[in-house]
Amino acid sequence: MTKYALPDLPYDYGALEPHISAKIMQLHHDKHHKTYVDGANQTLDALTDAREKNDFARIAALEHQLAFHVSGHVLHSIFWKNMSPNGGGKPSGEVLAAIDRDLGGMEKFQTDFNAAGARVFGSGWVFVTVGSSGRLAIETRPNQDNPIMDGKRMLLGNDVWEHAYYLRYQNRRADYLKVWWNTVNWKVVGERYAAARAGVLEI
Ligand code: MN3
């Protein structure tokens, strides 16, 4: 059974140069993201087997494993769309108004987001989330944990696992965080915010 599938990148591997190299994009999408997709499908098969055998200890471990892989798949699927060869600049409209209202304006928001991303210990993500109140927040999660697990939605996320930047930036995660803004697709962020406010943003 193949439930999950690796989506195509919405642009070429080299489309985000010079900010993110083609080699990073190729490895990140074709190897890392694919590992989460394959892991989710393999874990689903293993779960079916464990359930047939009533192997409850194994079921619990596999459910944990499934959450990791599916969440990694979901986060990366959104991440590719959060970036664009025509990215960067500033948001407009409702998103900009919400950033001004909840995050202290663009300059403070970007500084705080970069600082939060730099503080993630080990591997993880930094997000702009929106909760049921409609307020925006900067939040981080370890590993492939997802704000959906807490009833929130991500509008924008940056992957701060080393695989996202090491080939170009080595240990300089802060440099990657700064340069990454040149790729942000604010149109998609705006669409996600509008859908979240309308209560129709599923993931
Ligand atoms: Mn990644």
JSON list of C-alpha atoms and ligand atoms in Angstrom, two decimals:
[
{"chain": "A", "resi": 1, "resn": "MET", "atom": "CA", "xyz": [0.00, 0.00, 0.00]},
{"chain": "A", "resi": 2, "resn": "THR", "atom": "CA", "xyz": [1.37, 3.40, -0.96]},
{"chain": "A", "resi": 3, "resn": "LYS", "atom": "CA", "xyz": [-0.56, 6.09, 0.81]},
{"chain": "A", "resi": 4, "resn": "TYR", "atom": "CA", "xyz": [1.93, 8.94, 0.83]},
{"chain": "A", "resi": 5, "resn": "ALA", "atom": "CA", "xyz": [3.74, 10.27, -2.24]},
{"chain": "A", "resi": 6, "resn": "LEU", "atom": "CA", "xyz": [6.65, 12.64, -2.69]},
{"chain": "A", "resi": 7, "resn": "PRO", "atom": "CA", "xyz": [5.32, 15.84, -4.31]},
{"chain": "A", "resi": 8, "resn": "ASP", "atom": "CA", "xyz": [7.35, 17.46, -7.07]},
{"chain": "A", "resi": 9, "resn": "LEU", "atom": "CA", "xyz": [9.22, 20.63, -6.20]},
{"chain": "A", "resi": 10, "resn": "PRO", "atom": "CA", "xyz": [7.25, 23.59, -7.58]},
{"chain": "A", "resi": 11, "resn": "TYR", "atom": "CA", "xyz": [10.47, 24.88, -9.25]},
{"chain": "A", "resi": 12, "resn": "ASP", "atom": "CA", "xyz": [13.85, 23.61, -10.45]},
{"chain": "A", "resi": 13, "resn": "TYR", "atom": "CA", "xyz": [16.56, 22.55, -7.99]},
{"chain": "A", "resi": 14, "resn": "GLY", "atom": "CA", "xyz": [18.61, 25.64, -8.85]},
{"chain": "A", "resi": 15, "resn": "ALA", "atom": "CA", "xyz": [15.71, 28.08, -8.80]},
{"chain": "A", "resi": 16, "resn": "LEU", "atom": "CA", "xyz": [16.51, 29.40, -5.32]},
{"chain": "A", "resi": 17, "resn": "GLU", "atom": "CA", "xyz": [20.18, 30.13, -6.12]},
{"chain": "A", "resi": 18, "resn": "PRO", "atom": "CA", "xyz": [22.18, 31.88, -4.87]},
{"chain": "A", "resi": 19, "resn": "HIS", "atom": "CA", "xyz": [20.34, 31.72, -1.54]},
{"chain": "A", "resi": 20, "resn": "ILE", "atom": "CA", "xyz": [19.89, 27.94, -1.46]},
{"chain": "A", "resi": 21, "resn": "SER", "atom": "CA", "xyz": [22.07, 25.86, -3.73]},
{"chain": "A", "resi": 22, "resn": "ALA", "atom": "CA", "xyz": [20.75, 23.36, -6.27]},
{"chain": "A", "resi": 23, "resn": "LYS", "atom": "CA", "xyz": [22.71, 20.58, -4.55]},
{"chain": "A", "resi": 24, "resn": "ILE", "atom": "CA", "xyz": [21.04, 21.29, -1.20]},
{"chain": "A", "resi": 25, "resn": "MET", "atom": "CA", "xyz": [17.60, 21.41, -2.80]},
{"chain": "A", "resi": 26, "resn": "GLN", "atom": "CA", "xyz": [18.18, 18.16, -4.67]},
{"chain": "A", "resi": 27, "resn": "LEU", "atom": "CA", "xyz": [19.40, 16.28, -1.59]},
{"chain": "A", "resi": 28, "resn": "HIS", "atom": "CA", "xyz": [16.80, 17.84, 0.67]},
{"chain": "A", "resi": 29, "resn": "HIS", "atom": "CA", "xyz": [13.89, 16.97, -1.61]},
{"chain": "A", "resi": 30, "resn": "ASP", "atom": "CA", "xyz": [15.00, 13.73, -3.31]},
{"chain": "A", "resi": 31, "resn": "LYS", "atom": "CA", "xyz": [16.68, 12.13, -0.29]},
{"chain": "A", "resi": 32, "resn": "HIS", "atom": "CA", "xyz": [15.51, 13.69, 2.97]},
{"chain": "A", "resi": 33, "resn": "HIS", "atom": "CA", "xyz": [11.88, 14.38, 2.14]},
{"chain": "A", "resi": 34, "resn": "LYS", "atom": "CA", "xyz": [11.65, 11.03, 0.33]},
{"chain": "A", "resi": 35, "resn": "THR", "atom": "CA", "xyz": [12.89, 9.28, 3.46]},
{"chain": "A", "resi": 36, "resn": "TYR", "atom": "CA", "xyz": [9.90, 10.64, 5.41]},
{"chain": "A", "resi": 37, "resn": "VAL", "atom": "CA", "xyz": [7.49, 9.57, 2.66]},
{"chain": "A", "resi": 38, "resn": "ASP", "atom": "CA", "xyz": [8.97, 6.08, 2.42]},
{"chain": "A", "resi": 39, "resn": "GLY", "atom": "CA", "xyz": [9.15, 5.84, 6.21]},
{"chain": "A", "resi": 40, "resn": "ALA", "atom": "CA", "xyz": [5.47, 6.72, 6.53]},
{"chain": "A", "resi": 41, "resn": "ASN", "atom": "CA", "xyz": [4.43, 4.11, 3.98]},
{"chain": "A", "resi": 42, "resn": "GLN", "atom": "CA", "xyz": [6.65, 1.40, 5.47]},
{"chain": "A", "resi": 43, "resn": "THR", "atom": "CA", "xyz": [5.43, 2.18, 8.97]},
{"chain": "A", "resi": 44, "resn": "LEU", "atom": "CA", "xyz": [1.80, 1.94, 7.85]},
{"chain": "A", "resi": 45, "resn": "ASP", "atom": "CA", "xyz": [2.50, -1.55, 6.49]},
{"chain": "A", "resi": 46, "resn": "ALA", "atom": "CA", "xyz": [4.25, -2.54, 9.70]},
{"chain": "A", "resi": 47, "resn": "LEU", "atom": "CA", "xyz": [1.31, -1.21, 11.72]},
{"chain": "A", "resi": 48, "resn": "THR", "atom": "CA", "xyz": [-1.13, -3.35, 9.78]},
{"chain": "A", "resi": 49, "resn": "ASP", "atom": "CA", "xyz": [1.01, -6.38, 10.58]},
{"chain": "A", "resi": 50, "resn": "ALA", "atom": "CA", "xyz": [1.36, -5.47, 14.27]},
{"chain": "A", "resi": 51, "resn": "ARG", "atom": "CA", "xyz": [-2.40, -4.94, 14.61]},
{"chain": "A", "resi": 52, "resn": "GLU", "atom": "CA", "xyz": [-3.14, -8.31, 13.04]},
{"chain": "A", "resi": 53, "resn": "LYS", "atom": "CA", "xyz": [-0.85, -9.88, 15.64]},
{"chain": "A", "resi": 54, "resn": "ASN", "atom": "CA", "xyz": [-2.21, -7.77, 18.52]},
{"chain": "A", "resi": 55, "resn": "ASP", "atom": "CA", "xyz": [1.36, -6.73, 19.28]},
{"chain": "A", "resi": 56, "resn": "PHE", "atom": "CA", "xyz": [0.43, -3.69, 21.35]},
{"chain": "A", "resi": 57, "resn": "ALA", "atom": "CA", "xyz": [3.93, -2.67, 22.43]},
{"chain": "A", "resi": 58, "resn": "ARG", "atom": "CA", "xyz": [5.02, -2.66, 18.80]},
{"chain": "A", "resi": 59, "resn": "ILE", "atom": "CA", "xyz": [1.87, -0.75, 17.78]},
{"chain": "A", "resi": 60, "resn": "ALA", "atom": "CA", "xyz": [2.66, 2.05, 20.24]},
{"chain": "A", "resi": 61, "resn": "ALA", "atom": "CA", "xyz": [6.24, 2.37, 18.97]},
{"chain": "A", "resi": 62, "resn": "LEU", "atom": "CA", "xyz": [5.11, 2.33, 15.35]},
{"chain": "A", "resi": 63, "resn": "GLU", "atom": "CA", "xyz": [2.48, 5.01, 15.94]},
{"chain": "A", "resi": 64, "resn": "HIS", "atom": "CA", "xyz": [5.21, 7.26, 17.34]},
{"chain": "A", "resi": 65, "resn": "GLN", "atom": "CA", "xyz": [7.35, 6.50, 14.31]},
{"chain": "A", "resi": 66, "resn": "LEU", "atom": "CA", "xyz": [4.43, 7.16, 11.95]},
{"chain": "A", "resi": 67, "resn": "ALA", "atom": "CA", "xyz": [3.79, 10.58, 13.51]},
{"chain": "A", "resi": 68, "resn": "PHE", "atom": "CA", "xyz": [7.45, 11.52, 12.93]},
{"chain": "A", "resi": 69, "resn": "HIS", "atom": "CA", "xyz": [7.44, 10.53, 9.26]},
{"chain": "A", "resi": 70, "resn": "VAL", "atom": "CA", "xyz": [4.03, 11.94, 8.38]},
{"chain": "A", "resi": 71, "resn": "SER", "atom": "CA", "xyz": [4.80, 15.20, 10.13]},
{"chain": "A", "resi": 72, "resn": "GLY", "atom": "CA", "xyz": [8.14, 15.44, 8.33]},
{"chain": "A", "resi": 73, "resn": "HIS", "atom": "CA", "xyz": [6.32, 14.85, 5.04]},
{"chain": "A", "resi": 74, "resn": "VAL", "atom": "CA", "xyz": [3.72, 17.53, 5.81]},
{"chain": "A", "resi": 75, "resn": "LEU", "atom": "CA", "xyz": [6.28, 20.10, 6.98]},
{"chain": "A", "resi": 76, "resn": "HIS", "atom": "CA", "xyz": [8.47, 19.67, 3.90]},
{"chain": "A", "resi": 77, "resn": "SER", "atom": "CA", "xyz": [5.49, 19.75, 1.53]},
{"chain": "A", "resi": 78, "resn": "ILE", "atom": "CA", "xyz": [4.56, 23.18, 2.94]},
{"chain": "A", "resi": 79, "resn": "PHE", "atom": "CA", "xyz": [8.20, 24.31, 3.13]},
{"chain": "A", "resi": 80, "resn": "TRP", "atom": "CA", "xyz": [8.72, 23.98, -0.65]},
{"chain": "A", "resi": 81, "resn": "LYS", "atom": "CA", "xyz": [5.65, 26.13, -1.27]},
{"chain": "A", "resi": 82, "resn": "ASN", "atom": "CA", "xyz": [6.74, 28.66, 1.36]},
{"chain": "A", "resi": 83, "resn": "MET", "atom": "CA", "xyz": [9.65, 29.48, -0.95]},
{"chain": "A", "resi": 84, "resn": "SER", "atom": "CA", "xyz": [9.78, 30.82, -4.50]},
{"chain": "A", "resi": 85, "resn": "PRO", "atom": "CA", "xyz": [12.35, 31.91, -7.09]},
{"chain": "A", "resi": 86, "resn": "ASN", "atom": "CA", "xyz": [10.43, 35.21, -7.02]},
{"chain": "A", "resi": 87, "resn": "GLY", "atom": "CA", "xyz": [10.39, 35.32, -3.22]},
{"chain": "A", "resi": 88, "resn": "GLY", "atom": "CA", "xyz": [11.53, 37.86, -0.72]},
{"chain": "A", "resi": 89, "resn": "GLY", "atom": "CA", "xyz": [10.38, 41.38, -0.19]},
{"chain": "A", "resi": 90, "resn": "LYS", "atom": "CA", "xyz": [7.54, 42.19, 2.17]},
{"chain": "A", "resi": 91, "resn": "PRO", "atom": "CA", "xyz": [4.07, 40.80, 2.71]},
{"chain": "A", "resi": 92, "resn": "SER", "atom": "CA", "xyz": [1.05, 43.01, 2.19]},
{"chain": "A", "resi": 93, "resn": "GLY", "atom": "CA", "xyz": [-2.56, 43.24, 3.26]},
{"chain": "A", "resi": 94, "resn": "GLU", "atom": "CA", "xyz": [-3.87, 41.12, 6.11]},
{"chain": "A", "resi": 95, "resn": "VAL", "atom": "CA", "xyz": [-0.58, 39.32, 6.79]},
{"chain": "A", "resi": 96, "resn": "LEU", "atom": "CA", "xyz": [1.36, 42.56, 7.09]},
{"chain": "A", "resi": 97, "resn": "ALA", "atom": "CA", "xyz": [-1.34, 44.00, 9.35]},
{"chain": "A", "resi": 98, "resn": "ALA", "atom": "CA", "xyz": [-1.20, 40.88, 11.54]},
{"chain": "A", "resi": 99, "resn": "ILE", "atom": "CA", "xyz": [2.61, 41.04, 11.72]},
{"chain": "A", "resi": 100, "resn": "ASP", "atom": "CA", "xyz": [2.38, 44.69, 12.79]},
{"chain": "A", "resi": 101, "resn": "ARG", "atom": "CA", "xyz": [-0.30, 43.87, 15.37]},
{"chain": "A", "resi": 102, "resn": "ASP", "atom": "CA", "xyz": [1.09, 40.64, 16.86]},
{"chain": "A", "resi": 103, "resn": "LEU", "atom": "CA", "xyz": [4.81, 40.54, 16.11]},
{"chain": "A", "resi": 104, "resn": "GLY", "atom": "CA", "xyz": [5.92, 44.15, 16.45]},
{"chain": "A", "resi": 105, "resn": "GLY", "atom": "CA", "xyz": [6.35, 44.94, 12.76]},
{"chain": "A", "resi": 106, "resn": "MET", "atom": "CA", "xyz": [8.49, 43.39, 10.03]},
{"chain": "A", "resi": 107, "resn": "GLU", "atom": "CA", "xyz": [11.91, 44.30, 11.36]},
{"chain": "A", "resi": 108, "resn": "LYS", "atom": "CA", "xyz": [11.31, 43.01, 14.88]},
{"chain": "A", "resi": 109, "resn": "PHE", "atom": "CA", "xyz": [9.49, 39.96, 13.52]},
{"chain": "A", "resi": 110, "resn": "GLN", "atom": "CA", "xyz": [12.38, 38.94, 11.26]},
{"chain": "A", "resi": 111, "resn": "THR", "atom": "CA", "xyz": [14.96, 39.56, 14.00]},
{"chain": "A", "resi": 112, "resn": "ASP", "atom": "CA", "xyz": [12.94, 37.53, 16.52]},
{"chain": "A", "resi": 113, "resn": "PHE", "atom": "CA", "xyz": [12.27, 34.71, 14.02]},
{"chain": "A", "resi": 114, "resn": "ASN", "atom": "CA", "xyz": [15.99, 34.44, 13.21]},
{"chain": "A", "resi": 115, "resn": "ALA", "atom": "CA", "xyz": [16.88, 34.43, 16.91]},
{"chain": "A", "resi": 116, "resn": "ALA", "atom": "CA", "xyz": [14.32, 31.71, 17.63]},
{"chain": "A", "resi": 117, "resn": "GLY", "atom": "CA", "xyz": [15.62, 29.63, 14.72]},
{"chain": "A", "resi": 118, "resn": "ALA", "atom": "CA", "xyz": [19.20, 30.04, 15.91]},
{"chain": "A", "resi": 119, "resn": "ARG", "atom": "CA", "xyz": [18.20, 28.86, 19.42]},
{"chain": "A", "resi": 120, "resn": "VAL", "atom": "CA", "xyz": [16.67, 25.55, 18.26]},
{"chain": "A", "resi": 121, "resn": "PHE", "atom": "CA", "xyz": [18.84, 22.96, 19.96]},
{"chain": "A", "resi": 122, "resn": "GLY", "atom": "CA", "xyz": [19.87, 20.23, 17.56]},
{"chain": "A", "resi": 123, "resn": "SER", "atom": "CA", "xyz": [17.35, 19.69, 14.77]},
{"chain": "A", "resi": 124, "resn": "GLY", "atom": "CA", "xyz": [13.98, 21.34, 14.33]},
{"chain": "A", "resi": 125, "resn": "TRP", "atom": "CA", "xyz": [11.89, 24.09, 12.82]},
{"chain": "A", "resi": 126, "resn": "VAL", "atom": "CA", "xyz": [10.95, 27.71, 13.42]},
{"chain": "A", "resi": 127, "resn": "PHE", "atom": "CA", "xyz": [7.44, 28.79, 12.47]},
{"chain": "A", "resi": 128, "resn": "VAL", "atom": "CA", "xyz": [4.97, 31.59, 12.28]},
{"chain": "A", "resi": 129, "resn": "THR", "atom": "CA", "xyz": [1.86, 29.95, 13.67]},
{"chain": "A", "resi": 130, "resn": "VAL", "atom": "CA", "xyz": [-1.74, 31.03, 13.95]},
{"chain": "A", "resi": 131, "resn": "GLY", "atom": "CA", "xyz": [-4.03, 29.71, 16.66]},
{"chain": "A", "resi": 132, "resn": "SER", "atom": "CA", "xyz": [-7.80, 29.67, 16.94]},
{"chain": "A", "resi": 133, "resn": "SER", "atom": "CA", "xyz": [-7.77, 33.28, 18.16]},
{"chain": "A", "resi": 134, "resn": "GLY", "atom": "CA", "xyz": [-6.21, 34.39, 14.87]},
{"chain": "A", "resi": 135, "resn": "ARG", "atom": "CA", "xyz": [-3.11, 35.74, 16.57]},
{"chain": "A", "resi": 136, "resn": "LEU", "atom": "CA", "xyz": [0.28, 35.12, 15.01]},
{"chain": "A", "resi": 137, "resn": "ALA", "atom": "CA", "xyz": [3.19, 33.76, 17.05]},
{"chain": "A", "resi": 138, "resn": "ILE", "atom": "CA", "xyz": [6.79, 32.74, 16.48]},
{"chain": "A", "resi": 139, "resn": "GLU", "atom": "CA", "xyz": [7.30, 29.19, 17.73]},
{"chain": "A", "resi": 140, "resn": "THR", "atom": "CA", "xyz": [9.88, 26.45, 17.40]},
{"chain": "A", "resi": 141, "resn": "ARG", "atom": "CA", "xyz": [9.55, 22.69, 17.50]},
{"chain": "A", "resi": 142, "resn": "PRO", "atom": "CA", "xyz": [12.19, 19.96, 17.83]},
{"chain": "A", "resi": 143, "resn": "ASN", "atom": "CA", "xyz": [12.75, 17.29, 15.21]},
{"chain": "A", "resi": 144, "resn": "GLN", "atom": "CA", "xyz": [9.71, 17.06, 12.90]},
{"chain": "A", "resi": 145, "resn": "ASP", "atom": "CA", "xyz": [7.12, 18.11, 15.48]},
{"chain": "A", "resi": 146, "resn": "ASN", "atom": "CA", "xyz": [4.32, 20.12, 13.96]},
{"chain": "A", "resi": 147, "resn": "PRO", "atom": "CA", "xyz": [2.11, 22.93, 15.33]},
{"chain": "A", "resi": 148, "resn": "ILE", "atom": "CA", "xyz": [-0.89, 20.93, 14.11]},
{"chain": "A", "resi": 149, "resn": "MET", "atom": "CA", "xyz": [-0.23, 18.62, 17.08]},
{"chain": "A", "resi": 150, "resn": "ASP", "atom": "CA", "xyz": [-1.18, 21.60, 19.31]},
{"chain": "A", "resi": 151, "resn": "GLY", "atom": "CA", "xyz": [-4.24, 22.64, 17.33]},
{"chain": "A", "resi": 152, "resn": "LYS", "atom": "CA", "xyz": [-2.39, 25.41, 15.52]},
{"chain": "A", "resi": 153, "resn": "ARG", "atom": "CA", "xyz": [-1.46, 25.99, 11.91]},
{"chain": "A", "resi": 154, "resn": "MET", "atom": "CA", "xyz": [1.83, 27.11, 10.43]},
{"chain": "A", "resi": 155, "resn": "LEU", "atom": "CA", "xyz": [1.76, 29.99, 7.99]},
{"chain": "A", "resi": 156, "resn": "LEU", "atom": "CA", "xyz": [5.49, 29.94, 7.36]},
{"chain": "A", "resi": 157, "resn": "GLY", "atom": "CA", "xyz": [8.24, 27.60, 8.49]},
{"chain": "A", "resi": 158, "resn": "ASN", "atom": "CA", "xyz": [11.97, 27.36, 8.12]},
{"chain": "A", "resi": 159, "resn": "ASP", "atom": "CA", "xyz": [13.81, 24.06, 8.41]},
{"chain": "A", "resi": 160, "resn": "VAL", "atom": "CA", "xyz": [16.85, 24.44, 10.67]},
{"chain": "A", "resi": 161, "resn": "TRP", "atom": "CA", "xyz": [18.05, 20.85, 10.46]},
{"chain": "A", "resi": 162, "resn": "GLU", "atom": "CA", "xyz": [21.67, 20.91, 9.31]},
{"chain": "A", "resi": 163, "resn": "HIS", "atom": "CA", "xyz": [20.71, 19.13, 6.08]},
{"chain": "A", "resi": 164, "resn": "ALA", "atom": "CA", "xyz": [18.88, 22.34, 5.05]},
{"chain": "A", "resi": 165, "resn": "TYR", "atom": "CA", "xyz": [21.99, 24.49, 4.99]},
{"chain": "A", "resi": 166, "resn": "TYR", "atom": "CA", "xyz": [25.23, 22.68, 5.88]},
{"chain": "A", "resi": 167, "resn": "LEU", "atom": "CA", "xyz": [26.61, 22.21, 2.34]},
{"chain": "A", "resi": 168, "resn": "ARG", "atom": "CA", "xyz": [26.67, 25.96, 1.79]},
{"chain": "A", "resi": 169, "resn": "TYR", "atom": "CA", "xyz": [26.69, 27.55, 5.25]},
{"chain": "A", "resi": 170, "resn": "GLN", "atom": "CA", "xyz": [28.40, 24.82, 7.30]},
{"chain": "A", "resi": 171, "resn": "ASN", "atom": "CA", "xyz": [27.86, 25.69, 10.96]},
{"chain": "A", "resi": 172, "resn": "ARG", "atom": "CA", "xyz": [26.62, 29.21, 10.22]},
{"chain": "A", "resi": 173, "resn": "ARG", "atom": "CA", "xyz": [22.92, 28.64, 10.74]},
{"chain": "A", "resi": 174, "resn": "ALA", "atom": "CA", "xyz": [22.43, 32.33, 11.50]},
{"chain": "A", "resi": 175, "resn": "ASP", "atom": "CA", "xyz": [23.68, 33.25, 8.01]},
{"chain": "A", "resi": 176, "resn": "TYR", "atom": "CA", "xyz": [21.25, 30.79, 6.43]},
{"chain": "A", "resi": 177, "resn": "LEU", "atom": "CA", "xyz": [18.38, 32.19, 8.50]},
{"chain": "A", "resi": 178, "resn": "LYS", "atom": "CA", "xyz": [19.12, 35.72, 7.28]},
{"chain": "A", "resi": 179, "resn": "VAL", "atom": "CA", "xyz": [19.53, 34.82, 3.62]},
{"chain": "A", "resi": 180, "resn": "TRP", "atom": "CA", "xyz": [16.45, 32.56, 3.60]},
{"chain": "A", "resi": 181, "resn": "TRP", "atom": "CA", "xyz": [14.12, 35.59, 3.70]},
{"chain": "A", "resi": 182, "resn": "ASN", "atom": "CA", "xyz": [15.07, 36.22, 0.04]},
{"chain": "A", "resi": 183, "resn": "THR", "atom": "CA", "xyz": [13.14, 33.06, -0.87]},
{"chain": "A", "resi": 184, "resn": "VAL", "atom": "CA", "xyz": [9.95, 33.57, 1.13]},
{"chain": "A", "resi": 185, "resn": "ASN", "atom": "CA", "xyz": [6.77, 33.34, -0.93]},
{"chain": "A", "resi": 186, "resn": "TRP", "atom": "CA", "xyz": [4.55, 35.91, 0.80]},
{"chain": "A", "resi": 187, "resn": "LYS", "atom": "CA", "xyz": [1.68, 35.20, -1.59]},
{"chain": "A", "resi": 188, "resn": "VAL", "atom": "CA", "xyz": [1.43, 31.64, -0.28]},
{"chain": "A", "resi": 189, "resn": "VAL", "atom": "CA", "xyz": [1.72, 32.89, 3.32]},
{"chain": "A", "resi": 190, "resn": "GLY", "atom": "CA", "xyz": [-1.19, 35.26, 2.62]},
{"chain": "A", "resi": 191, "resn": "GLU", "atom": "CA", "xyz": [-3.27, 32.45, 1.15]},
{"chain": "A", "resi": 192, "resn": "ARG", "atom": "CA", "xyz": [-2.55, 30.23, 4.16]},
{"chain": "A", "resi": 193, "resn": "TYR", "atom": "CA", "xyz": [-3.54, 33.03, 6.56]},
{"chain": "A", "resi": 194, "resn": "ALA", "atom": "CA", "xyz": [-6.79, 33.69, 4.70]},
{"chain": "A", "resi": 195, "resn": "ALA", "atom": "CA", "xyz": [-7.60, 29.95, 4.72]},
{"chain": "A", "resi": 196, "resn": "ALA", "atom": "CA", "xyz": [-6.73, 29.65, 8.43]},
{"chain": "A", "resi": 197, "resn": "ARG", "atom": "CA", "xyz": [-9.00, 32.59, 9.27]},
{"chain": "A", "resi": 198, "resn": "ALA", "atom": "CA", "xyz": [-11.79, 31.00, 7.26]},
{"chain": "A", "resi": 199, "resn": "GLY", "atom": "CA", "xyz": [-11.21, 27.72, 9.15]},
{"chain": "A", "resi": 200, "resn": "VAL", "atom": "CA", "xyz": [-10.43, 25.77, 5.98]},
{"chain": "A", "resi": 201, "resn": "LEU", "atom": "CA", "xyz": [-6.65, 25.34, 6.29]},
{"chain": "A", "resi": 202, "resn": "GLU", "atom": "CA", "xyz": [-6.47, 21.58, 6.83]},
{"chain": "A", "resi": 203, "resn": "ILE", "atom": "CA", "xyz": [-2.71, 21.25, 7.28]},
{"chain": "B", "resi": 1, "resn": "MN3", "atom": "MN", "xyz": [14.43, 19.02, 6.13]}
]
